[in-house]
mmCIF file of C-alpha atoms in Angstrom:
data_model
loop_
_atom_site.group_PDB
_atom_site.id
_atom_site.type_symbol
_atom_site.label_atom_id
_atom_site.label_comp_id
_atom_site.label_asym_id
_atom_site.label_seq_id
_atom_site.Cartn_x
_atom_site.Cartn_y
_atom_site.Cartn_z
ATOM 1 C CA MET X 688 103.626 40.156 -13.537
ATOM 2 C CA HIS X 689 104.790 41.416 -16.920
ATOM 3 C CA SER X 690 102.747 43.796 -19.040
ATOM 4 C CA THR X 691 103.100 45.663 -22.310
ATOM 5 C CA GLU X 692 100.906 47.590 -24.678
ATOM 6 C CA ILE X 693 100.963 47.390 -28.470
ATOM 7 C CA GLU X 694 99.346 49.524 -31.137
ATOM 8 C CA VAL X 695 97.233 47.894 -33.826
ATOM 9 C CA ARG X 696 96.164 49.729 -36.980
ATOM 10 C CA THR X 697 92.737 48.423 -37.948
ATOM 11 C CA GLY X 698 91.994 50.859 -40.767
ATOM 12 C CA ASP X 699 88.617 52.121 -41.916
ATOM 13 C CA THR X 700 86.681 48.862 -42.273
ATOM 14 C CA ALA X 701 85.389 46.379 -39.703
ATOM 15 C CA VAL X 702 88.073 43.774 -38.996
ATOM 16 C CA VAL X 703 88.974 40.662 -37.076
ATOM 17 C CA HIS X 704 92.691 41.156 -36.410
ATOM 18 C CA ASP X 705 94.658 38.093 -35.282
ATOM 19 C CA LEU X 706 96.816 38.945 -32.241
ATOM 20 C CA THR X 707 98.194 35.432 -31.693
ATOM 21 C CA LYS X 708 101.714 36.053 -33.038
ATOM 22 C CA GLN X 709 102.061 39.273 -31.028
ATOM 23 C CA ALA X 710 100.873 37.433 -27.899
ATOM 24 C CA GLU X 711 103.368 34.603 -28.532
ATOM 25 C CA ALA X 712 106.176 37.150 -28.994
ATOM 26 C CA PHE X 713 105.218 38.852 -25.725
ATOM 27 C CA LEU X 714 105.313 35.541 -23.842
ATOM 28 C CA ALA X 715 108.682 34.588 -25.371
ATOM 29 C CA GLU X 716 110.174 38.013 -24.621
ATOM 30 C CA HIS X 717 109.315 37.648 -20.950
ATOM 31 C CA GLY X 718 110.314 34.004 -20.596
ATOM 32 C CA ALA X 719 106.800 33.010 -19.610
ATOM 33 C CA GLU X 720 106.331 29.461 -18.324
ATOM 34 C CA ASP X 721 103.073 28.507 -16.573
ATOM 35 C CA GLY X 722 100.416 31.105 -15.813
ATOM 36 C CA LEU X 723 97.770 33.235 -17.468
ATOM 37 C CA LEU X 724 97.919 35.621 -20.383
ATOM 38 C CA HIS X 725 95.397 38.400 -19.981
ATOM 39 C CA VAL X 726 94.569 40.493 -23.043
ATOM 40 C CA TRP X 727 92.809 43.839 -22.600
ATOM 41 C CA VAL X 728 91.512 46.383 -25.132
ATOM 42 C CA PRO X 729 90.926 49.787 -23.461
ATOM 43 C CA HIS X 730 88.299 50.953 -25.950
ATOM 44 C CA ALA X 731 84.524 51.376 -25.745
ATOM 45 C CA THR X 732 83.958 50.115 -29.299
ATOM 46 C CA SER X 733 86.005 46.944 -29.768
ATOM 47 C CA GLY X 734 86.265 43.514 -28.210
ATOM 48 C CA LEU X 735 88.239 40.290 -28.163
ATOM 49 C CA ALA X 736 87.326 36.848 -29.417
ATOM 50 C CA ILE X 737 88.994 33.451 -29.512
ATOM 51 C CA LEU X 738 88.134 31.856 -32.829
ATOM 52 C CA GLU X 739 89.413 30.237 -35.980
ATOM 53 C CA THR X 740 90.676 32.675 -38.607
ATOM 54 C CA GLY X 741 91.468 32.351 -42.283
ATOM 55 C CA ALA X 742 88.813 29.737 -43.077
ATOM 56 C CA GLY X 743 85.906 32.169 -43.228
ATOM 57 C CA SER X 744 84.990 32.241 -39.532
ATOM 58 C CA ASP X 745 86.352 35.774 -39.155
ATOM 59 C CA ASP X 746 84.137 37.002 -42.032
ATOM 60 C CA ASP X 747 81.217 35.008 -40.604
ATOM 61 C CA LEU X 748 81.686 36.762 -37.258
ATOM 62 C CA LEU X 749 81.608 40.195 -38.895
ATOM 63 C CA ALA X 750 78.473 39.179 -40.865
ATOM 64 C CA ALA X 751 76.813 37.957 -37.644
ATOM 65 C CA ILE X 752 77.643 41.256 -35.930
ATOM 66 C CA ASP X 753 76.086 43.131 -38.877
ATOM 67 C CA ASP X 754 72.950 40.973 -38.524
ATOM 68 C CA LEU X 755 72.726 41.434 -34.741
ATOM 69 C CA LEU X 756 73.825 45.066 -34.657
ATOM 70 C CA PRO X 757 72.880 46.713 -37.970
ATOM 71 C CA ARG X 758 74.804 49.808 -38.997
ATOM 72 C CA ASP X 759 71.760 52.069 -39.223
ATOM 73 C CA ASN X 760 70.251 54.998 -37.338
ATOM 74 C CA ARG X 761 68.272 53.061 -34.701
ATOM 75 C CA TRP X 762 70.950 53.726 -32.055
ATOM 76 C CA ARG X 763 70.597 56.484 -29.451
ATOM 77 C CA HIS X 764 74.350 57.011 -29.458
ATOM 78 C CA GLN X 765 74.465 59.212 -32.564
ATOM 79 C CA HIS X 766 77.940 60.739 -33.058
ATOM 80 C CA GLY X 767 80.332 59.549 -35.753
ATOM 81 C CA THR X 768 79.488 57.692 -38.936
ATOM 82 C CA ARG X 769 76.037 56.270 -39.640
ATOM 83 C CA GLY X 770 75.242 53.472 -37.197
ATOM 84 C CA HIS X 771 78.266 54.106 -34.971
ATOM 85 C CA GLY X 772 76.080 53.580 -31.901
ATOM 86 C CA ARG X 773 76.163 49.843 -32.573
ATOM 87 C CA ASP X 774 79.951 49.897 -32.087
ATOM 88 C CA HIS X 775 79.358 50.963 -28.482
ATOM 89 C CA VAL X 776 77.118 47.921 -27.923
ATOM 90 C CA LEU X 777 79.695 45.467 -29.336
ATOM 91 C CA PRO X 778 81.750 45.085 -26.092
ATOM 92 C CA ALA X 779 78.646 43.757 -24.316
ATOM 93 C CA LEU X 780 78.706 40.812 -26.770
ATOM 94 C CA LEU X 781 82.468 40.539 -27.333
ATOM 95 C CA PRO X 782 84.123 41.689 -24.111
ATOM 96 C CA PRO X 783 87.249 43.852 -24.166
ATOM 97 C CA TYR X 784 89.217 41.144 -22.341
ATOM 98 C CA ALA X 785 90.311 37.531 -22.697
ATOM 99 C CA THR X 786 92.382 35.256 -20.477
ATOM 100 C CA VAL X 787 94.283 32.287 -21.892
ATOM 101 C CA PRO X 788 96.139 29.598 -19.887
ATOM 102 C CA VAL X 789 99.865 29.395 -20.629
ATOM 103 C CA LEU X 790 101.634 26.059 -20.129
ATOM 104 C CA GLY X 791 105.378 25.770 -20.628
ATOM 105 C CA GLY X 792 105.448 29.196 -22.258
ATOM 106 C CA VAL X 793 102.793 28.287 -24.849
ATOM 107 C CA MET X 794 99.184 29.452 -24.942
ATOM 108 C CA ALA X 795 96.889 26.476 -24.363
ATOM 109 C CA LEU X 796 94.739 27.249 -27.392
ATOM 110 C CA GLY X 797 92.893 24.628 -29.384
ATOM 111 C CA THR X 798 94.219 23.557 -32.784
ATOM 112 C CA TRP X 799 92.391 26.241 -34.774
ATOM 113 C CA GLN X 800 91.966 28.911 -32.090
ATOM 114 C CA SER X 801 93.467 32.390 -32.333
ATOM 115 C CA VAL X 802 93.282 35.441 -30.075
ATOM 116 C CA CYS X 803 91.604 38.190 -32.102
ATOM 117 C CA LEU X 804 90.773 41.868 -31.809
ATOM 118 C CA VAL X 805 87.338 42.600 -33.249
ATOM 119 C CA ASP X 806 86.945 46.216 -34.303
ATOM 120 C CA THR X 807 83.835 47.437 -36.094
ATOM 121 C CA ASN X 808 84.483 51.134 -35.423
ATOM 122 C CA VAL X 809 85.436 52.616 -38.793
ATOM 123 C CA ASP X 810 85.984 56.048 -37.191
ATOM 124 C CA ASN X 811 89.043 55.008 -35.150
ATOM 125 C CA PRO X 812 91.813 53.307 -37.184
ATOM 126 C CA VAL X 813 94.251 52.794 -34.276
ATOM 127 C CA ARG X 814 93.743 50.529 -31.261
ATOM 128 C CA ARG X 815 95.788 49.710 -28.180
ATOM 129 C CA VAL X 816 96.024 46.178 -26.844
ATOM 130 C CA ARG X 817 97.565 45.304 -23.469
ATOM 131 C CA PHE X 818 99.134 41.913 -22.795
ATOM 132 C CA SER X 819 99.748 40.947 -19.172
ATOM 133 C CA PHE X 820 101.309 37.687 -17.994
ATOM 134 C CA LEU X 821 100.571 36.436 -14.496
ATOM 135 C CA ALA X 822 102.920 33.646 -13.434
ATOM 136 C CA GLY X 823 101.339 30.609 -11.784
#
């Protein structure tokens, strides 16, 4: 098994951050062939998604999260900026992990799929992401 952790700066707005190139670089660096890429975000307020980016789907996802989990004061978890409690509910909908098959050193993603970090927590601008490759 090979594993590494990267730092991602997400800033002070909700974002869908594409991790695909970093994941590909990790696999290439370790000479990955067939196996599984596991991606893990060790945070209580962010998650991972596999989706199309750049064609509006990333913005649609953030809009859907705002509709499902409004940034208001209904949340019992009250520290941080207004509505921050919703950020702690996000990982129940977008889990902090994803596993992708790797075949011949390449992630077996669909044509428009990307591995993305979804971070709605505007109070924490830096995230850690762990990539682990398990050979088959």
